CSV table of C-alpha atoms in Angstrom, one decimal:
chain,number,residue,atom,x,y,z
A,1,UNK,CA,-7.0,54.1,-41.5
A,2,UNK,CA,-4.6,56.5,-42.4
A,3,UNK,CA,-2.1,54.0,-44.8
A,4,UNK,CA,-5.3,52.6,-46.8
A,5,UNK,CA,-6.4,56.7,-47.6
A,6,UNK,CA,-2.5,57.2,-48.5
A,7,UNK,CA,-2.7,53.9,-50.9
A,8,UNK,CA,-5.7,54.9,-52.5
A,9,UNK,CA,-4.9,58.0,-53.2
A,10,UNK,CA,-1.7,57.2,-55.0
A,11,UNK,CA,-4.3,54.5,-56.8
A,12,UNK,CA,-6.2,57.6,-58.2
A,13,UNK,CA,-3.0,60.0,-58.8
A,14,UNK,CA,-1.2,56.8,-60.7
A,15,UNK,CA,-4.3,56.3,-62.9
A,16,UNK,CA,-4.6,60.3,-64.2
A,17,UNK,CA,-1.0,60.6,-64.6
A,18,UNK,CA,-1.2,58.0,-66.7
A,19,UNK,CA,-4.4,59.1,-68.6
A,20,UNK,CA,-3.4,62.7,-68.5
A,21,UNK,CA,0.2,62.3,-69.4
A,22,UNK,CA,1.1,64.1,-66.6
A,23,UNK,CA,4.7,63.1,-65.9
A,24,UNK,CA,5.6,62.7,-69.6
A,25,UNK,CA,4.4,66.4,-70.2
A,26,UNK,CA,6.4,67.3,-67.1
A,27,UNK,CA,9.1,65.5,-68.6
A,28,UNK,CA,8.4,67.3,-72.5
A,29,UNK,CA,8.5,71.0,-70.9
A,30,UNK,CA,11.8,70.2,-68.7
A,31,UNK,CA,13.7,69.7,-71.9
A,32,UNK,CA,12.4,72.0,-74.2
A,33,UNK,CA,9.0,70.7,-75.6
A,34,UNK,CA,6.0,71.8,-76.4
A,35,UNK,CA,4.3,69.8,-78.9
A,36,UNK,CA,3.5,66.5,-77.2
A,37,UNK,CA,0.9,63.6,-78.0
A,38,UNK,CA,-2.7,64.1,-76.9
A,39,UNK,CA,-4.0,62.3,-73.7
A,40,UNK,CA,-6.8,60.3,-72.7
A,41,UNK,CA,-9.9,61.6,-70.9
A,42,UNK,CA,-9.8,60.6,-67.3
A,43,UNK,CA,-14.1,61.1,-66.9
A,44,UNK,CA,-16.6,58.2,-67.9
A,45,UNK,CA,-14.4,55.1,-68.4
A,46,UNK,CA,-14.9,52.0,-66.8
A,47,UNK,CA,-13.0,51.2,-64.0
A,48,UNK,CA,-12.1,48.2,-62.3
A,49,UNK,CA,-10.9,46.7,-59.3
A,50,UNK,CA,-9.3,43.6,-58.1
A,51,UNK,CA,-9.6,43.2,-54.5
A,52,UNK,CA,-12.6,44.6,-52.5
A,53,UNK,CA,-11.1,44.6,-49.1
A,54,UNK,CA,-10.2,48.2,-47.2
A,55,UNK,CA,-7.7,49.8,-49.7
A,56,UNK,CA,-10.2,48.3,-52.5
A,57,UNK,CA,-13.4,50.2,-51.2
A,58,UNK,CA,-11.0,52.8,-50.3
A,59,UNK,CA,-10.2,53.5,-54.2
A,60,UNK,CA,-13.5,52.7,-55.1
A,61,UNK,CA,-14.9,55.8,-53.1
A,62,UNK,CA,-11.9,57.9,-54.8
A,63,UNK,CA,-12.7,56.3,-58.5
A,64,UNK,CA,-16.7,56.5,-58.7
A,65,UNK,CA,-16.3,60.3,-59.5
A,66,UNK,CA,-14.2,59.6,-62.4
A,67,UNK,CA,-16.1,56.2,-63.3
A,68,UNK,CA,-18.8,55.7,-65.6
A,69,UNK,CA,-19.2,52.0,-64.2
A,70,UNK,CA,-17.3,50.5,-61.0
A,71,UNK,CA,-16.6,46.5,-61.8
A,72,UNK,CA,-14.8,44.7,-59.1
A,73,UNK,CA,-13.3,41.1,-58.6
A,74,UNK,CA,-12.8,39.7,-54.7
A,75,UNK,CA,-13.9,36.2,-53.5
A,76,UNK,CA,-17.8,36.5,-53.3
A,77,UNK,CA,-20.3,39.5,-54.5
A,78,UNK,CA,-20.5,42.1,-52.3
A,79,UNK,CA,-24.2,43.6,-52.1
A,80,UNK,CA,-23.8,46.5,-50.1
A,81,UNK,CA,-21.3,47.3,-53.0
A,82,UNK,CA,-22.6,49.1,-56.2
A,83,UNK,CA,-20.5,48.0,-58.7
A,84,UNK,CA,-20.5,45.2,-61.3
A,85,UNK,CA,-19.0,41.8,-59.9
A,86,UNK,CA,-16.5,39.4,-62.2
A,87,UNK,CA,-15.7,36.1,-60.8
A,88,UNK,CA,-12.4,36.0,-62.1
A,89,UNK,CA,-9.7,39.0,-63.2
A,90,UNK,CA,-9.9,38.0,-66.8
A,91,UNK,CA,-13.7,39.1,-67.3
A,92,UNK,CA,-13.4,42.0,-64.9
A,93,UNK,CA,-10.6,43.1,-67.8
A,94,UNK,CA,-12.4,42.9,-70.0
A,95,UNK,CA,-15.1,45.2,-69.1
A,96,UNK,CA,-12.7,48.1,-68.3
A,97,UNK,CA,-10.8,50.9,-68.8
A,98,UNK,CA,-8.6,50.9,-66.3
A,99,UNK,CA,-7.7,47.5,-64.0
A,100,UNK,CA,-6.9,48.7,-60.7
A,101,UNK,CA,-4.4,45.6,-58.6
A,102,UNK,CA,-5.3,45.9,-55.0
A,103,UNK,CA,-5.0,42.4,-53.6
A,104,UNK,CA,-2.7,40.7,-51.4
A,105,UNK,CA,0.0,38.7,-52.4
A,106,UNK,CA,1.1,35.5,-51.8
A,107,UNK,CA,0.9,32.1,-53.9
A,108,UNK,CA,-2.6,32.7,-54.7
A,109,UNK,CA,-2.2,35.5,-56.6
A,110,UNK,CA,1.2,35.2,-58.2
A,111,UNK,CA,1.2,36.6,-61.5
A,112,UNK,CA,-2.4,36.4,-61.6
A,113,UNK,CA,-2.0,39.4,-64.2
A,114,UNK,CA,-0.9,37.7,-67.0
A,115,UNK,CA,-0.4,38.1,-70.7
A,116,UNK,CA,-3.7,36.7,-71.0
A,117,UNK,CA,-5.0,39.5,-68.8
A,118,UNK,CA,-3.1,41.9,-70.5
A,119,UNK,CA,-4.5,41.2,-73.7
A,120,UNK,CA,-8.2,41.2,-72.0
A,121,UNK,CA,-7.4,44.6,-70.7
A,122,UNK,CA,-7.1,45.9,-74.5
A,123,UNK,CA,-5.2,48.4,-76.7
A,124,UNK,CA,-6.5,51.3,-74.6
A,125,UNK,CA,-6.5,49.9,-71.2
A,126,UNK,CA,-4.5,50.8,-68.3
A,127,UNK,CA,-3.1,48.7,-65.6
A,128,UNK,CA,-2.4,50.5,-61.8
A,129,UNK,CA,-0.7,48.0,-59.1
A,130,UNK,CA,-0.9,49.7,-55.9
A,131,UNK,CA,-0.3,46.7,-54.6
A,132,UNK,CA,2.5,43.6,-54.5
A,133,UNK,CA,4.8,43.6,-57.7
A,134,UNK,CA,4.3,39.6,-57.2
A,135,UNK,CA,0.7,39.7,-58.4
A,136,UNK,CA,1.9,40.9,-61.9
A,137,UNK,CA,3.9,38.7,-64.3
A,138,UNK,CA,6.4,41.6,-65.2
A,139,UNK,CA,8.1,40.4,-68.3
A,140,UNK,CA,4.4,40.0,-70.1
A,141,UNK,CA,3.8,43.5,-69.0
A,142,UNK,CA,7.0,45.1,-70.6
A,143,UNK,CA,5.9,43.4,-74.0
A,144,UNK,CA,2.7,44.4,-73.6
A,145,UNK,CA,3.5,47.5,-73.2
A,146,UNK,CA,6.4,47.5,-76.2
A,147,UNK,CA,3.5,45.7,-79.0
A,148,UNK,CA,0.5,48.1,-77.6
A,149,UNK,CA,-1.4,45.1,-76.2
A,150,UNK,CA,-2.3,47.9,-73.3
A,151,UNK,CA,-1.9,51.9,-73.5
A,152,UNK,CA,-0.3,52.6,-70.2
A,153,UNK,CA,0.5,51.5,-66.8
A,154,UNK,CA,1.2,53.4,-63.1
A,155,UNK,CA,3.3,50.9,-61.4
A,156,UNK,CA,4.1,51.8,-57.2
A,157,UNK,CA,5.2,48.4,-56.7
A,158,UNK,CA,7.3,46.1,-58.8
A,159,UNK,CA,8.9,42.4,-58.7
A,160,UNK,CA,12.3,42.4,-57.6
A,161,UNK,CA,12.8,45.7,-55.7
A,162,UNK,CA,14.5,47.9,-55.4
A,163,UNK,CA,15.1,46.8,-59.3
A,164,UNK,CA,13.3,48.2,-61.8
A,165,UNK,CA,13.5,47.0,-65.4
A,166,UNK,CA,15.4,49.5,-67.9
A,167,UNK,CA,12.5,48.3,-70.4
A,168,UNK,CA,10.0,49.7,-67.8
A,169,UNK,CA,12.1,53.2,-67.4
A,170,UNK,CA,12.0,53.3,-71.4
A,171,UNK,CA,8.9,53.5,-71.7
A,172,UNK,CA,7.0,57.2,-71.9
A,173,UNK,CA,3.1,55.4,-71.4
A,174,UNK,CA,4.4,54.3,-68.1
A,175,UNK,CA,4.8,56.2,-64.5
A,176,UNK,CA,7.0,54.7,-62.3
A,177,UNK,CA,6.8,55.4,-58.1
A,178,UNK,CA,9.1,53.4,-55.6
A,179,UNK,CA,6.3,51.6,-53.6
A,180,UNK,CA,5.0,55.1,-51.7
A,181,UNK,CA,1.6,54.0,-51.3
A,182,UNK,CA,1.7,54.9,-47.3
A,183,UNK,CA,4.7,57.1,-47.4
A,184,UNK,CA,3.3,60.4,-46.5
A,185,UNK,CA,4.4,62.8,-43.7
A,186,UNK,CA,0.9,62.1,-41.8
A,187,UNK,CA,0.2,58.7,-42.5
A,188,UNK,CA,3.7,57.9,-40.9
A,189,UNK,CA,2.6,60.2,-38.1
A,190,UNK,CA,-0.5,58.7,-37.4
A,191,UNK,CA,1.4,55.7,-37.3
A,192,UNK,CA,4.2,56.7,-34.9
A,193,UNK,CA,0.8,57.7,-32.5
A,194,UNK,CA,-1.2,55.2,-32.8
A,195,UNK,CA,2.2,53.3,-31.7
A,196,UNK,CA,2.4,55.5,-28.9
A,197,UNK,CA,-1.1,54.9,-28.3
A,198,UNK,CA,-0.7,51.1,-28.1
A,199,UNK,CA,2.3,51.0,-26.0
A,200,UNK,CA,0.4,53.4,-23.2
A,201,UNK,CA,-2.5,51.3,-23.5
A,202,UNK,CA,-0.7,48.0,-22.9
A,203,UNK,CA,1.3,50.1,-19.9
A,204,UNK,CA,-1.8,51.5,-18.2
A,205,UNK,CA,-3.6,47.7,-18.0
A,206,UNK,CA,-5.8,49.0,-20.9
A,207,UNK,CA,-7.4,47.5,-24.0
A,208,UNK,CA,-4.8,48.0,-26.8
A,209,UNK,CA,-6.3,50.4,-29.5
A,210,UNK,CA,-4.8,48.0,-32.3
A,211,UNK,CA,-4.6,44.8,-31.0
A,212,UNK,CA,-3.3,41.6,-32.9
């Protein structure tokens, strides 16, 4: 579907900024700078994911270039899925590089990314939430952030938007996007037709295309 390409992509673009300092160079350059802290190799990490449905596989297809492992968290194993399986988000952590949120929301998984799971990620991890600002407690990521309990984050969504915390903006390891994961000019076309699509179906006494 056209959305879950758009989401993963932005998954993949969040995590090299991030690694690759991308917007903080951009930012270095636009104001005069040259001289800027080295970055971290985007190749042959360890990458993990939490949440195998669509946009999960979706980024895993995208990541396993990059990746030197693929671990994964969802609610059973998958084996038609080569990756590593973690029963719960603190182990899958653990083992990476990078922790990848792309779960629903809801109760289940509020603030399921704790300090706890911060601290599992490590000193050189990085955090990308593609996915509900709910399933991150925010306030433990800003200190994490702030001590160096994690190296980075590329945040699309957050917990109170349009809001954004100024200690998030402060922060030069971070990239910030306001929740764009679909918002492209084609994935909103494809939408508008497969809209179109629906409504002639339903019209013309046919099967819809997308039916609920």
């Amino acid at each position: 579907a056209p959305a879950t390409d758009d989401v993963a992509d932005l998954a993949i673009g969040l995590m090299l900024a991030v690694q690759r300092r991308i917007v903080a160079n951009d930012r270095a350059v636009r104001n005069g700078g040259w001289q800027v802290d080295l970055a971290r190799r985007a190749s042959g990490g360890r990458i993990g994911i939490f949440g195998l449905g669509r946009i999960g596989r979706a980024i895993a297809k995208r990541a396993a270039p990059f990746a030197r492992e693929l671990h994964y968290t969802a609610r059973s194993a998958k084996p038609d899925f080569e990756g590593v399986f973690h029963a719960d988000i603190a182990s899958l952590a653990a083992a990476c590089d990078v922790l990848i949120i792309a779960a629903p929301g809801g109760e289940a998984t509020s603030h399921i990314v704790d300090a706890g799971v911060l601290t599992a990620l490590g000193e050189d991890g990085i955090l990308v939430n593609i996915a509900r600002g709910s399933l991150v407690d925010e306030p433990a990521l800003v200190a994490a952030l702030q001590d160096g309990t994690i190296a980075g984050a590329g945040l699309d969504v957050f917990a109170d938007e349009p809001a954004v915390p100024d200690a998030l903006k402060a922060l030069n390891q971070v990239v910030l996007s306001p929740h764009q994961g679909s918002a492209t000019v084609d994935g909103r076309a494809a939408m508008a037709a497969l809209v179109v699509a629906n409504l002639d179906a339903h019209f013309g006494g046919r099967p819809l295309p997308t039916a609920l």
